[in-house]
CSV table of C-alpha atoms in Angstrom, one decimal:
chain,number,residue,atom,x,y,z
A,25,UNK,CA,26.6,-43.0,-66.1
A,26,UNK,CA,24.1,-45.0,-64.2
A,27,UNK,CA,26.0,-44.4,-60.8
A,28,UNK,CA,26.3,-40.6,-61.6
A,29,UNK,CA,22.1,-40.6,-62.5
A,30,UNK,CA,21.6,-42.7,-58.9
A,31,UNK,CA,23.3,-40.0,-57.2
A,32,UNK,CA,21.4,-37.6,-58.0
A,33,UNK,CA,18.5,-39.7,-57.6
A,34,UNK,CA,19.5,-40.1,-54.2
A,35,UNK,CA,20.2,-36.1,-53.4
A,36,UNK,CA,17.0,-35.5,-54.6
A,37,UNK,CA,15.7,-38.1,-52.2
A,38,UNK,CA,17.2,-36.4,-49.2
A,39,UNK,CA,16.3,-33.2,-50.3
A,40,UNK,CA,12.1,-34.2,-50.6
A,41,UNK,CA,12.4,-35.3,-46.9
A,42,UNK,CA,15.2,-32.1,-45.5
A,43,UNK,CA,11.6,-29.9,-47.1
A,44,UNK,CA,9.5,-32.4,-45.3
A,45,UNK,CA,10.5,-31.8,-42.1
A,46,UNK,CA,8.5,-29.2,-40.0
A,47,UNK,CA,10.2,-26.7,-38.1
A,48,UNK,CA,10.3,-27.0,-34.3
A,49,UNK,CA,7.3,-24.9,-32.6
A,50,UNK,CA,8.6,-22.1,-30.7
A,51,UNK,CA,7.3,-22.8,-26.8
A,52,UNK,CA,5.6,-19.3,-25.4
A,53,UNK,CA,7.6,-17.4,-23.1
A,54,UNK,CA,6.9,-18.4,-19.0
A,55,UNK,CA,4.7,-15.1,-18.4
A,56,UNK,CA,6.6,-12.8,-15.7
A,57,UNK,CA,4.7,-11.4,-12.9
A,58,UNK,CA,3.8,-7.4,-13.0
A,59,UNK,CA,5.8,-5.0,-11.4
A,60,UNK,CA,5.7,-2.5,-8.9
A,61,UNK,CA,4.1,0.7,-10.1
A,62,UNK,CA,6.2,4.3,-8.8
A,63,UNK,CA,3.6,6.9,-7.3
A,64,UNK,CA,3.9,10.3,-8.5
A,65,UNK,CA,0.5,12.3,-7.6
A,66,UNK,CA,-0.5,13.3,-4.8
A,67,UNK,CA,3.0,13.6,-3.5
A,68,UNK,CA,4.0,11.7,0.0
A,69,UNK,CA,2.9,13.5,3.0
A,70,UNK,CA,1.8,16.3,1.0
A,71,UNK,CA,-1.1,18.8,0.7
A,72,UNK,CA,-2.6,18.3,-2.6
A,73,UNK,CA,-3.9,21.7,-3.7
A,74,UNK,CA,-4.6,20.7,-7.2
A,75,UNK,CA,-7.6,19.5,-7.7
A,76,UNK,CA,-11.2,20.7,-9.1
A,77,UNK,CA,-13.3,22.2,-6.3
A,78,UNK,CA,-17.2,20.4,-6.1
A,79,UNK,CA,-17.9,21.9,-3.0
A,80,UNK,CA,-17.2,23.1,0.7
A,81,UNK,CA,-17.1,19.1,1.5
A,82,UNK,CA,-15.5,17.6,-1.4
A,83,UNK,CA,-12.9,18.0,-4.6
A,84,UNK,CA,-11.8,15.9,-7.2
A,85,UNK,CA,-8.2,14.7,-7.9
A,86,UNK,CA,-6.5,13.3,-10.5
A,87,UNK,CA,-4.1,9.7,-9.4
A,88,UNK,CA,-1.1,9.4,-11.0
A,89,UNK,CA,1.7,6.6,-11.3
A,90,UNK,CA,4.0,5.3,-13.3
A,91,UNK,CA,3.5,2.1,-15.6
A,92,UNK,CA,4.6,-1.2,-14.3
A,93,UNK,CA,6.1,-3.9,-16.6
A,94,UNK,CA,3.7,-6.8,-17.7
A,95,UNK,CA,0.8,-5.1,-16.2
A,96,UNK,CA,-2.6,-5.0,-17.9
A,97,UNK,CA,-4.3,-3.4,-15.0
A,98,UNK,CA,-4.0,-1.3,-12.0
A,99,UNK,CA,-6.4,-1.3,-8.8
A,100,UNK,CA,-6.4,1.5,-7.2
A,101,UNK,CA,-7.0,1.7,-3.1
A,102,UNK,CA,-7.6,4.9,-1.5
A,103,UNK,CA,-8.2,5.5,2.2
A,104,UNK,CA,-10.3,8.1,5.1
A,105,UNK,CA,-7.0,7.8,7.4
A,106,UNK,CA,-10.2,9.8,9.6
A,107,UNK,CA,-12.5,6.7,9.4
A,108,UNK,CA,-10.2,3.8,7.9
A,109,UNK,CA,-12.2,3.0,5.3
A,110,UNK,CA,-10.8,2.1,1.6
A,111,UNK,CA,-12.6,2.1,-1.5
A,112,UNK,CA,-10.9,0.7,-4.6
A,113,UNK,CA,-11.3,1.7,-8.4
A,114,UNK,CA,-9.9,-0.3,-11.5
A,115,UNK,CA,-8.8,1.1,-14.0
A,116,UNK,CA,-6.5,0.4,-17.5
A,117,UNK,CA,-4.8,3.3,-17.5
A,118,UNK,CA,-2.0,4.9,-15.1
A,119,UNK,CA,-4.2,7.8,-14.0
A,120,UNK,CA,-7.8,7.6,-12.8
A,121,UNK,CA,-10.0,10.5,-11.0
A,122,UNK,CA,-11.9,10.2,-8.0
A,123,UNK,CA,-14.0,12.5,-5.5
A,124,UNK,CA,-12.7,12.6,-2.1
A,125,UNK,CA,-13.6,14.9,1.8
A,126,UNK,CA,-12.0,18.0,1.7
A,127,UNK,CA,-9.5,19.2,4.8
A,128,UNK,CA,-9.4,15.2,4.9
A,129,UNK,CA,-5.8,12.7,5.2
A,130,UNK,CA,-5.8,9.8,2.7
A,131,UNK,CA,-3.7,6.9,2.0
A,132,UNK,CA,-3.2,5.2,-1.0
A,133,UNK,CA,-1.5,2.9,-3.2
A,134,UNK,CA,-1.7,1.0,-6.5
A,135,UNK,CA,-1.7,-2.7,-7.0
A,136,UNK,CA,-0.3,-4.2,-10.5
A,137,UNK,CA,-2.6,-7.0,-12.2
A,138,UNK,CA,-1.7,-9.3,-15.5
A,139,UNK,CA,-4.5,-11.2,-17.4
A,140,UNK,CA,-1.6,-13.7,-17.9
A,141,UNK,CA,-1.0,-15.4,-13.6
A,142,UNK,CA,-3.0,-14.2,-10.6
A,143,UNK,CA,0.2,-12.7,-9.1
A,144,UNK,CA,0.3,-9.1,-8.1
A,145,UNK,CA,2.1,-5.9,-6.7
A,146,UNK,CA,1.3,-3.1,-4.4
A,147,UNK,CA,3.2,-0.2,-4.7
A,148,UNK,CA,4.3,2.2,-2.0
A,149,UNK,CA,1.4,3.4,0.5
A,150,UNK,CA,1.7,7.0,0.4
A,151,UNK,CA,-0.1,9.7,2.5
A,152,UNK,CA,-1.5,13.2,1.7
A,153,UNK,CA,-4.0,15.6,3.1
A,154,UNK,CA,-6.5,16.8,0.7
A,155,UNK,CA,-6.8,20.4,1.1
A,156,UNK,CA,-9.7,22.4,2.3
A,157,UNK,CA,-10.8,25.8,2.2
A,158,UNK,CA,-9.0,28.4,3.9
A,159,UNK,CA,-6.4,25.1,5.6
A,160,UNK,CA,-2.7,26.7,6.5
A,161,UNK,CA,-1.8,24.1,8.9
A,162,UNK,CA,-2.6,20.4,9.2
A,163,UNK,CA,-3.0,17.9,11.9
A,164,UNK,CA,-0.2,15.2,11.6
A,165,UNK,CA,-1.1,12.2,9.7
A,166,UNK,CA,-3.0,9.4,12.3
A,167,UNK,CA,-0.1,7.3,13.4
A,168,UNK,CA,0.6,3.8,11.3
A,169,UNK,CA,0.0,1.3,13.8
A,170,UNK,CA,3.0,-1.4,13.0
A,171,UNK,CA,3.3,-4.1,16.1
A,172,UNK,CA,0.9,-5.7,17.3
A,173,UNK,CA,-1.4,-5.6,14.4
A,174,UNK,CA,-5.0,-5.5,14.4
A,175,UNK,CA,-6.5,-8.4,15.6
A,176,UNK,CA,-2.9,-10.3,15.8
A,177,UNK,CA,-2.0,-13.0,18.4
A,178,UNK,CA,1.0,-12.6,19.6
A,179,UNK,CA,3.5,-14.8,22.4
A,180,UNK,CA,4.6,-12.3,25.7
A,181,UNK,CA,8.4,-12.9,26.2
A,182,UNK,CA,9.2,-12.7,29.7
A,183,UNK,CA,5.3,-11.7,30.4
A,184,UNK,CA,5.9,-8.5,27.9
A,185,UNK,CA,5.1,-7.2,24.5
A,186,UNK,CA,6.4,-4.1,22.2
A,187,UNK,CA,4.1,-1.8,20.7
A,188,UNK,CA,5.4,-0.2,17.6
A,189,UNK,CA,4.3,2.5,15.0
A,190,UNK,CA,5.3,5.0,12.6
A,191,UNK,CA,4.4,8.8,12.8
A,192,UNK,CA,4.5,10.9,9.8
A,193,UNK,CA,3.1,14.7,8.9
A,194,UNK,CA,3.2,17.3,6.4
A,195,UNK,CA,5.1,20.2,8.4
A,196,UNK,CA,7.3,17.6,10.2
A,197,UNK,CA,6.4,19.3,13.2
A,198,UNK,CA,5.8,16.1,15.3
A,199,UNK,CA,6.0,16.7,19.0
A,200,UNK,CA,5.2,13.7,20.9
A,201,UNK,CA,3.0,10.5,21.2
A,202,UNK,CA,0.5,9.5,23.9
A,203,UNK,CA,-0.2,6.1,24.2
A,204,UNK,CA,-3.6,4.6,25.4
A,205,UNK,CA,-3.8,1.0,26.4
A,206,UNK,CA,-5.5,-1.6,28.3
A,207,UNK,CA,-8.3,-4.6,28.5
A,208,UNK,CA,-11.8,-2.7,27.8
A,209,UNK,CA,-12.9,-0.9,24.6
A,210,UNK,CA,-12.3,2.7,25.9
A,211,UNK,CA,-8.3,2.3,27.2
A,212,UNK,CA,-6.8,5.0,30.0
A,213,UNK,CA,-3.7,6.7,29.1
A,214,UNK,CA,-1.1,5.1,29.9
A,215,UNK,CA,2.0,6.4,28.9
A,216,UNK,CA,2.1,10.2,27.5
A,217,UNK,CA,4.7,12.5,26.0
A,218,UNK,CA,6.4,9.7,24.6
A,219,UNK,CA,9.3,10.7,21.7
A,220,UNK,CA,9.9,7.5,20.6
A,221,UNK,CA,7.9,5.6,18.1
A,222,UNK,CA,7.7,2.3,20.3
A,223,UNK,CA,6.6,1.2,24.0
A,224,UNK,CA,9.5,-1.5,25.2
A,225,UNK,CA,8.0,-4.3,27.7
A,226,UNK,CA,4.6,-3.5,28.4
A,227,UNK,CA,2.8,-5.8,31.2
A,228,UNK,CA,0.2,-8.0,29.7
A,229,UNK,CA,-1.0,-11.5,30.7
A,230,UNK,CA,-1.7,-14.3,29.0
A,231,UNK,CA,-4.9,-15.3,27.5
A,232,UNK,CA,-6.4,-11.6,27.6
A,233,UNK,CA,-7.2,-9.4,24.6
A,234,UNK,CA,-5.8,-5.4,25.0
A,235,UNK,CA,-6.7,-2.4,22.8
A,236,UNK,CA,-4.5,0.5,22.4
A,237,UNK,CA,-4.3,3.8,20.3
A,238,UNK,CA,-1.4,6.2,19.8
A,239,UNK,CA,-2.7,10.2,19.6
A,240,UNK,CA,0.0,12.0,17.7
A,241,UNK,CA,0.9,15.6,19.0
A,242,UNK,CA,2.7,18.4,17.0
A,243,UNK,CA,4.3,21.5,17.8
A,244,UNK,CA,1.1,23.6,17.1
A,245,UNK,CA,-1.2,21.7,19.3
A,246,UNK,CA,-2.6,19.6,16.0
A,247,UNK,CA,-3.5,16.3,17.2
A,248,UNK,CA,-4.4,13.1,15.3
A,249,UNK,CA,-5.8,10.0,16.8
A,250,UNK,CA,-4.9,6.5,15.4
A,251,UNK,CA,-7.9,4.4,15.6
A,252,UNK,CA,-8.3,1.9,18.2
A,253,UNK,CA,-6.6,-1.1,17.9
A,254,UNK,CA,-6.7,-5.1,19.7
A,255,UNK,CA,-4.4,-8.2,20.1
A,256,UNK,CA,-4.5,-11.0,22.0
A,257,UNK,CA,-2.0,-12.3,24.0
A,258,UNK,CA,-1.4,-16.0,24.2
């Protein structure tokens, strides 16, 4: 009798402490970084139509883009492709309205951002032409200056460098590119009618800073002029 009462004496024991124990803490999840949102409005390399008229000079359109996982914020960056300025605009949401030039091409592209790391992600860079009043045709889209980069310092290989960039329009009506290039502020044409979207072993020398700009041509006689860019050569 006295061993059967010790065992439960015992179970009971063991049973107090099992109810004693706290249960483990569950650890937080290792936050993941945001993802990439998807543009959908204004369209790439379109002409956005749809949006509410202010005036001659300006309209009002409505951004759009899809929601990126483990964001809690977008920023917004909208470019003149005529001036290359950006503004930028924060906003919860995945849609946010701004005022922009009329007959004007913009750029612009979304970048994801979590209250939880300082890690972020741009989205595509699409382009579009606002629409103004009475516009049929437009200009091509200034040309994307890709190689050199502004301001870049780059190393001549056999006393030569590349210049690259990327041509894009509405119509798809491009026709050719005219490059300007040399040492001063206000570069000569130097190479015109060209169909490719590169300039293989261009002459420079070392220790001298160039500027170049690429004027895009289209089949209409639309131009669009690139902005002036500078590297350096080592």
């Amino acid at each position: 009798m006295s061993k059967y009462i010790y065992s439960i004496i015992l179970l009971c024991v063991v049973l107090i402490q099992a109810c004693g124990k706290k249960s483990p803490v569950e650890e937080p999840g290792t936050p993941l970084p945001p993802g990439q949102a998807v543009l959908t409005f204004p369209e790439k390399n379109s002409a956005c139509t749809t949006s509410d008229i202010l005036s001659d000079e300006k309209s009002s359109i409505v951004f759009r883009w899809q929601a990126s996982a483990n964001a809690d914020s977008y920023l917004i960056g909208i470019t003149n492709l005529l001036t290359q300025t950006t503004h930028y605009k924060k906003t919860e949401g995945v849609q946010l309205k701004d005022t922009l030039l009329r007959n004007t091409p913009y750029a612009w592209f979304v970048i994801s951002k979590s209250k939880a790391l300082a890690d972020t992600a741009k989205s595509e860079l699409w382009k579009f032409y606002n629409a103004g009043p009475g516009t049929i045709v437009y200009a091509p889209f200034p040309a994307e200056i890709i190689s050199p980069a502004l301001n870049q310092t780059v190393n001549a290989i056999g006393g030569t460098v590349n210049l690259v960039w990327k041509g894009s329009s509405i119509e798809q009506t491009i026709k050719n590119y005219d490059l300007y290039f040399g040492t001063t502020n206000t570069p000569a044409l130097f190479k015109t009618s060209i169909t490719d979207m590169f300039a293989k072993d261009i002459a420079v020398t070392p220790g001298t800073t160039y500027y170049w700009k690429i004027i895009t041509n289209d089949q209409t006689g639309n131009t669009s002029d690139s902005g002036l860019y500078t590297f350096k050569v080592n």
